[in-house]
Amino acid sequence: MIRETVTLSTTSDFSGWRAWARKLLHDKVSTESIQWIVEAPPSLYGISATRPLPTAPSTASLPRALAAIFPAVFVSDAPDRLHLLYLTLQTLRDGMPVPDEVSERLRSIAMETRKKALDLRCQMPDASNPEWQILHTSHTAALIDSQADALSNLRPTPWIVMAPDRTLLWDGREYRFGPGFTGNELPPSEVIETARELATAGRGNAYWDGIAPVRLHPTPEKIESSSSLASLRAQAIDCQMCELCKLATRTVSGEGNPKARIIFIGEQPGDQEDLHGRPFVGPAGQLFDRALREAGGSRAEMWITNAVKHFKFTPKGHRRIHQKPDAPEINACTPWLATERRVLSPEVTVMLGVTAASAVLGRSVTVSRERSRPIPLEDGSIGLVTVHPSYLLRLPDEESKAREYTKFVNDLRMAISTLAG
């Protein structure tokens, strides 16, 4: 017998469900007595809206393992998801163990949702092209909503995700939600204009406050089993395998030609790379691009990445001062770099600086001793050690800078000529 009918604003209305679940658990309403429905309020896509929700003290303590999968279950398309979630909380409230079949069902649903989240992320272009990017997808509105944070970190420059049930727009500063729109027949300019008109609900609309993000929780085993660069990049946004993720803005993955014969590995993202989500775009990256061109190469032909994927820094006023990564941080990133190199399978790996060289060679390295000579690597390819371009920027006088810059260009030219045998 239905005792309570609860209306949620959207299929991604996790905060609404949580507030009502807490109230109903406190009032001892059984799961069989609740009817959950989704019905959009008139102001769902308004620029601003307020929303009253019930309040009640928590009566159930959720174990961390279950808490990690609740959002993924909630945004799934499993018809029994809300029943299962409430039943789990009800069981815990009563001091009973969650039945194995319920736990297994929850894990299975969460696994399937994460596969779909990974698929959606893999479709998002990187930030190398700063122009608006339009992504057409058939994923559900709830799944798209749950990936808003991840997608804006994957691509900090503007994009639009369009699906039959949701339009999600990121303008480079904030994201906004709107109803579904496909626009397959329209030119990009009209798609962007229409999406801007539709996607009007943002931070000022309380109905969109509290969407639970679905995270992928990458582990070394999952990373090493990855078969594509897109999958690595999609998972890396959720990396928490060292402490650097807590302060950095985002994970910065590699970028370039996925069929590159040469890859360049630096130390870590800097301030500008962390903000823009791209490797080697700050002062050192600009110097690297110039040297690469003089050596006869093109960035578009290469793959450029870092040994450590998060920016390590110390705040100083409004500035962020670069700090060298420690061995545990380098080791934590080893699965990312090793799998990246395996997927790319380059013929030449250029290690820019001691951190990159140590990460690839697996031993302590003195750049001056190892520099400018081919090093056979375990995978049968050739390695080459040189300085990091930031070293050139730190030199005290113009004569030293000119001399060392020439040596750096020669090292890059040697790497390129190695391909010719």
PDB file of C-alpha atoms in Angstrom, residues 109-286:
ATOM      1  CA  ILE A 109      24.417  -1.462 -11.739  1.00  0.00           C
ATOM      2  CA  ALA A 110      27.241   0.872 -10.696  1.00  0.00           C
ATOM      3  CA  MET A 111      29.731  -0.956 -12.915  1.00  0.00           C
ATOM      4  CA  GLU A 112      27.464  -0.597 -15.933  1.00  0.00           C
ATOM      5  CA  THR A 113      26.935   3.117 -15.223  1.00  0.00           C
ATOM      6  CA  ARG A 114      30.668   3.718 -14.971  1.00  0.00           C
ATOM      7  CA  LYS A 115      31.200   2.013 -18.326  1.00  0.00           C
ATOM      8  CA  LYS A 116      28.730   4.472 -19.846  1.00  0.00           C
ATOM      9  CA  ALA A 117      30.385   7.398 -18.079  1.00  0.00           C
ATOM     10  CA  LEU A 118      33.741   6.296 -19.482  1.00  0.00           C
ATOM     11  CA  ASP A 119      32.228   6.075 -22.960  1.00  0.00           C
ATOM     12  CA  LEU A 120      30.819   9.604 -22.699  1.00  0.00           C
ATOM     13  CA  ARG A 121      34.136  10.996 -21.467  1.00  0.00           C
ATOM     14  CA  CYS A 122      36.022   9.272 -24.282  1.00  0.00           C
ATOM     15  CA  GLN A 123      33.870  11.185 -26.782  1.00  0.00           C
ATOM     16  CA  MET A 124      34.916  14.599 -25.421  1.00  0.00           C
ATOM     17  CA  PRO A 125      37.609  16.298 -27.559  1.00  0.00           C
ATOM     18  CA  ASP A 126      40.700  17.615 -25.799  1.00  0.00           C
ATOM     19  CA  ALA A 127      41.462  21.335 -25.459  1.00  0.00           C
ATOM     20  CA  SER A 128      43.963  21.603 -28.318  1.00  0.00           C
ATOM     21  CA  ASN A 129      41.279  23.306 -30.435  1.00  0.00           C
ATOM     22  CA  PRO A 130      39.894  26.190 -28.339  1.00  0.00           C
ATOM     23  CA  GLU A 131      36.848  26.734 -30.557  1.00  0.00           C
ATOM     24  CA  TRP A 132      33.400  25.534 -29.438  1.00  0.00           C
ATOM     25  CA  GLN A 133      33.061  21.751 -29.747  1.00  0.00           C
ATOM     26  CA  ILE A 134      29.701  20.035 -30.171  1.00  0.00           C
ATOM     27  CA  LEU A 135      29.239  16.504 -28.904  1.00  0.00           C
ATOM     28  CA  HIS A 136      26.167  14.539 -29.986  1.00  0.00           C
ATOM     29  CA  THR A 137      25.348  11.553 -27.797  1.00  0.00           C
ATOM     30  CA  SER A 138      22.501   9.195 -26.988  1.00  0.00           C
ATOM     31  CA  HIS A 139      23.338   8.883 -23.292  1.00  0.00           C
ATOM     32  CA  THR A 140      20.628   9.599 -20.756  1.00  0.00           C
ATOM     33  CA  ALA A 141      20.118  12.991 -19.136  1.00  0.00           C
ATOM     34  CA  ALA A 142      21.012  11.642 -15.690  1.00  0.00           C
ATOM     35  CA  LEU A 143      24.339  10.246 -16.875  1.00  0.00           C
ATOM     36  CA  ILE A 144      25.224  13.465 -18.707  1.00  0.00           C
ATOM     37  CA  ASP A 145      24.362  15.549 -15.638  1.00  0.00           C
ATOM     38  CA  SER A 146      26.554  13.362 -13.451  1.00  0.00           C
ATOM     39  CA  GLN A 147      29.552  14.036 -15.717  1.00  0.00           C
ATOM     40  CA  ALA A 148      29.333  17.830 -15.863  1.00  0.00           C
ATOM     41  CA  ASP A 149      32.331  18.353 -13.553  1.00  0.00           C
ATOM     42  CA  ALA A 150      34.422  15.653 -15.211  1.00  0.00           C
ATOM     43  CA  LEU A 151      33.747  16.930 -18.725  1.00  0.00           C
ATOM     44  CA  SER A 152      34.621  20.524 -17.816  1.00  0.00           C
ATOM     45  CA  ASN A 153      37.913  19.253 -16.378  1.00  0.00           C
ATOM     46  CA  LEU A 154      38.591  17.111 -19.429  1.00  0.00           C
ATOM     47  CA  ARG A 155      38.069  20.116 -21.681  1.00  0.00           C
ATOM     48  CA  PRO A 156      38.263  23.528 -19.978  1.00  0.00           C
ATOM     49  CA  THR A 157      37.489  25.312 -23.266  1.00  0.00           C
ATOM     50  CA  PRO A 158      33.845  25.664 -24.469  1.00  0.00           C
ATOM     51  CA  TRP A 159      31.709  22.703 -25.478  1.00  0.00           C
ATOM     52  CA  ILE A 160      28.108  21.540 -25.797  1.00  0.00           C
ATOM     53  CA  VAL A 161      26.768  18.059 -25.118  1.00  0.00           C
ATOM     54  CA  MET A 162      23.515  17.414 -26.948  1.00  0.00           C
ATOM     55  CA  ALA A 163      21.216  14.457 -26.365  1.00  0.00           C
ATOM     56  CA  PRO A 164      17.498  13.740 -26.872  1.00  0.00           C
ATOM     57  CA  ASP A 165      16.797  14.440 -23.182  1.00  0.00           C
ATOM     58  CA  ARG A 166      19.456  16.980 -22.202  1.00  0.00           C
ATOM     59  CA  THR A 167      21.526  19.911 -23.408  1.00  0.00           C
ATOM     60  CA  LEU A 168      24.601  20.622 -21.287  1.00  0.00           C
ATOM     61  CA  LEU A 169      26.673  23.700 -22.109  1.00  0.00           C
ATOM     62  CA  TRP A 170      30.076  24.727 -20.732  1.00  0.00           C
ATOM     63  CA  ASP A 171      31.248  28.219 -21.710  1.00  0.00           C
ATOM     64  CA  GLY A 172      34.685  27.950 -20.100  1.00  0.00           C
ATOM     65  CA  ARG A 173      33.508  29.372 -16.762  1.00  0.00           C
ATOM     66  CA  GLU A 174      30.341  27.556 -15.761  1.00  0.00           C
ATOM     67  CA  TYR A 175      27.987  24.915 -17.083  1.00  0.00           C
ATOM     68  CA  ARG A 176      24.257  25.244 -17.657  1.00  0.00           C
ATOM     69  CA  PHE A 177      21.512  22.699 -18.203  1.00  0.00           C
ATOM     70  CA  GLY A 178      18.662  22.676 -20.687  1.00  0.00           C
ATOM     71  CA  PRO A 179      16.107  20.326 -22.241  1.00  0.00           C
ATOM     72  CA  GLY A 180      17.017  17.872 -24.961  1.00  0.00           C
ATOM     73  CA  PHE A 181      17.960  19.032 -28.433  1.00  0.00           C
ATOM     74  CA  THR A 182      19.600  17.193 -31.316  1.00  0.00           C
ATOM     75  CA  GLY A 183      19.992  19.707 -34.145  1.00  0.00           C
ATOM     76  CA  ASN A 184      21.659  17.185 -36.423  1.00  0.00           C
ATOM     77  CA  GLU A 185      20.625  19.117 -39.528  1.00  0.00           C
ATOM     78  CA  LEU A 186      21.770  22.543 -38.325  1.00  0.00           C
ATOM     79  CA  PRO A 187      25.146  24.191 -38.989  1.00  0.00           C
ATOM     80  CA  PRO A 188      27.416  24.501 -35.938  1.00  0.00           C
ATOM     81  CA  SER A 189      26.758  28.234 -35.514  1.00  0.00           C
ATOM     82  CA  GLU A 190      23.009  27.657 -35.196  1.00  0.00           C
ATOM     83  CA  VAL A 191      23.529  24.705 -32.867  1.00  0.00           C
ATOM     84  CA  ILE A 192      25.611  26.876 -30.545  1.00  0.00           C
ATOM     85  CA  GLU A 193      23.073  29.701 -30.633  1.00  0.00           C
ATOM     86  CA  THR A 194      20.157  27.348 -29.945  1.00  0.00           C
ATOM     87  CA  ALA A 195      22.002  25.562 -27.153  1.00  0.00           C
ATOM     88  CA  ARG A 196      22.742  28.887 -25.477  1.00  0.00           C
ATOM     89  CA  GLU A 197      19.043  29.729 -25.587  1.00  0.00           C
ATOM     90  CA  LEU A 198      18.010  26.341 -24.183  1.00  0.00           C
ATOM     91  CA  ALA A 199      20.645  25.807 -21.498  1.00  0.00           C
ATOM     92  CA  THR A 200      19.652  28.456 -18.954  1.00  0.00           C
ATOM     93  CA  ALA A 201      19.697  26.636 -15.593  1.00  0.00           C
ATOM     94  CA  GLY A 202      22.914  27.128 -13.673  1.00  0.00           C
ATOM     95  CA  ARG A 203      24.170  27.860 -10.184  1.00  0.00           C
ATOM     96  CA  GLY A 204      21.277  30.149  -9.340  1.00  0.00           C
ATOM     97  CA  ASN A 205      18.719  27.379  -9.796  1.00  0.00           C
ATOM     98  CA  ALA A 206      18.354  25.230  -6.681  1.00  0.00           C
ATOM     99  CA  TYR A 207      16.956  22.277  -8.635  1.00  0.00           C
ATOM    100  CA  TRP A 208      20.452  21.696 -10.042  1.00  0.00           C
ATOM    101  CA  ASP A 209      22.255  21.957  -6.728  1.00  0.00           C
ATOM    102  CA  GLY A 210      23.605  18.669  -5.434  1.00  0.00           C
ATOM    103  CA  ILE A 211      23.895  16.497  -8.535  1.00  0.00           C
ATOM    104  CA  ALA A 212      26.119  13.644  -7.415  1.00  0.00           C
ATOM    105  CA  PRO A 213      29.122  13.124  -9.715  1.00  0.00           C
ATOM    106  CA  VAL A 214      29.807   9.586 -10.892  1.00  0.00           C
ATOM    107  CA  ARG A 215      33.532   8.915 -10.558  1.00  0.00           C
ATOM    108  CA  LEU A 216      35.551   6.123 -12.127  1.00  0.00           C
ATOM    109  CA  HIS A 217      38.003   5.358  -9.269  1.00  0.00           C
ATOM    110  CA  PRO A 218      40.984   4.285 -11.428  1.00  0.00           C
ATOM    111  CA  THR A 219      43.361   1.699  -9.951  1.00  0.00           C
ATOM    112  CA  PRO A 220      46.748   0.555 -11.300  1.00  0.00           C
ATOM    113  CA  GLU A 221      45.090  -2.633 -12.583  1.00  0.00           C
ATOM    114  CA  LYS A 222      42.380  -0.716 -14.462  1.00  0.00           C
ATOM    115  CA  ILE A 223      44.923   1.695 -15.876  1.00  0.00           C
ATOM    116  CA  GLU A 224      47.246  -1.031 -17.111  1.00  0.00           C
ATOM    117  CA  SER A 225      44.365  -2.826 -18.849  1.00  0.00           C
ATOM    118  CA  SER A 226      43.400   0.293 -20.824  1.00  0.00           C
ATOM    119  CA  SER A 227      43.655  -0.065 -24.562  1.00  0.00           C
ATOM    120  CA  SER A 228      43.266   3.534 -25.756  1.00  0.00           C
ATOM    121  CA  LEU A 229      44.598   7.002 -25.052  1.00  0.00           C
ATOM    122  CA  ALA A 230      41.029   8.315 -24.795  1.00  0.00           C
ATOM    123  CA  SER A 231      40.283   5.807 -22.031  1.00  0.00           C
ATOM    124  CA  LEU A 232      43.425   6.797 -20.131  1.00  0.00           C
ATOM    125  CA  ARG A 233      42.556  10.491 -20.353  1.00  0.00           C
ATOM    126  CA  ALA A 234      38.953   9.841 -19.318  1.00  0.00           C
ATOM    127  CA  GLN A 235      39.979   7.865 -16.246  1.00  0.00           C
ATOM    128  CA  ALA A 236      42.837  10.152 -15.237  1.00  0.00           C
ATOM    129  CA  ILE A 237      40.466  13.012 -14.382  1.00  0.00           C
ATOM    130  CA  ASP A 238      39.434  10.995 -11.298  1.00  0.00           C
ATOM    131  CA  CYS A 239      42.966   9.970 -10.278  1.00  0.00           C
ATOM    132  CA  GLN A 240      43.530  10.118  -6.515  1.00  0.00           C
ATOM    133  CA  MET A 241      46.569   7.875  -6.241  1.00  0.00           C
ATOM    134  CA  CYS A 242      48.678  10.560  -4.565  1.00  0.00           C
ATOM    135  CA  GLU A 243      48.116  13.760  -2.617  1.00  0.00           C
ATOM    136  CA  LEU A 244      48.746  16.098  -5.561  1.00  0.00           C
ATOM    137  CA  CYS A 245      45.140  15.758  -6.752  1.00  0.00           C
ATOM    138  CA  LYS A 246      43.907  17.661  -3.688  1.00  0.00           C
ATOM    139  CA  LEU A 247      45.436  21.014  -4.660  1.00  0.00           C
ATOM    140  CA  ALA A 248      45.794  20.801  -8.436  1.00  0.00           C
ATOM    141  CA  THR A 249      42.956  22.108 -10.589  1.00  0.00           C
ATOM    142  CA  ARG A 250      42.830  19.022 -12.784  1.00  0.00           C
ATOM    143  CA  THR A 251      44.748  16.076 -14.191  1.00  0.00           C
ATOM    144  CA  VAL A 252      46.708  17.065 -17.305  1.00  0.00           C
ATOM    145  CA  SER A 253      47.043  14.174 -19.734  1.00  0.00           C
ATOM    146  CA  GLY A 254      49.202  13.843 -22.834  1.00  0.00           C
ATOM    147  CA  GLU A 255      48.305  15.445 -26.142  1.00  0.00           C
ATOM    148  CA  GLY A 256      49.230  15.180 -29.779  1.00  0.00           C
ATOM    149  CA  ASN A 257      49.272  12.691 -32.627  1.00  0.00           C
ATOM    150  CA  PRO A 258      48.146   9.252 -31.393  1.00  0.00           C
ATOM    151  CA  LYS A 259      50.253   7.718 -34.168  1.00  0.00           C
ATOM    152  CA  ALA A 260      53.356   9.673 -33.210  1.00  0.00           C
ATOM    153  CA  ARG A 261      56.706   7.939 -33.694  1.00  0.00           C
ATOM    154  CA  ILE A 262      58.328  10.228 -31.117  1.00  0.00           C
ATOM    155  CA  ILE A 263      57.021  11.139 -27.681  1.00  0.00           C
ATOM    156  CA  PHE A 264      58.374  13.849 -25.402  1.00  0.00           C
ATOM    157  CA  ILE A 265      58.054  13.423 -21.651  1.00  0.00           C
ATOM    158  CA  GLY A 266      58.417  16.332 -19.250  1.00  0.00           C
ATOM    159  CA  GLU A 267      58.297  16.505 -15.475  1.00  0.00           C
ATOM    160  CA  GLN A 268      54.805  17.731 -14.559  1.00  0.00           C
ATOM    161  CA  PRO A 269      52.227  20.352 -15.569  1.00  0.00           C
ATOM    162  CA  GLY A 270      52.999  23.922 -14.565  1.00  0.00           C
ATOM    163  CA  ASP A 271      50.655  26.719 -13.584  1.00  0.00           C
ATOM    164  CA  GLN A 272      49.361  27.415 -17.087  1.00  0.00           C
ATOM    165  CA  GLU A 273      49.077  23.739 -17.985  1.00  0.00           C
ATOM    166  CA  ASP A 274      47.040  23.114 -14.839  1.00  0.00           C
ATOM    167  CA  LEU A 275      44.640  25.928 -15.729  1.00  0.00           C
ATOM    168  CA  HIS A 276      44.313  25.100 -19.431  1.00  0.00           C
ATOM    169  CA  GLY A 277      44.348  21.299 -19.158  1.00  0.00           C
ATOM    170  CA  ARG A 278      47.108  20.918 -21.769  1.00  0.00           C
ATOM    171  CA  PRO A 279      50.798  19.952 -21.486  1.00  0.00           C
ATOM    172  CA  PHE A 280      53.587  22.392 -22.403  1.00  0.00           C
ATOM    173  CA  VAL A 281      51.575  25.572 -23.025  1.00  0.00           C
ATOM    174  CA  GLY A 282      53.355  27.864 -20.536  1.00  0.00           C
ATOM    175  CA  PRO A 283      56.688  29.663 -21.068  1.00  0.00           C
ATOM    176  CA  ALA A 284      58.701  26.415 -21.114  1.00  0.00           C
ATOM    177  CA  GLY A 285      56.238  24.906 -23.575  1.00  0.00           C
ATOM    178  CA  GLN A 286      56.488  27.895 -25.895  1.00  0.00           C
TER     179      GLN A 286
END
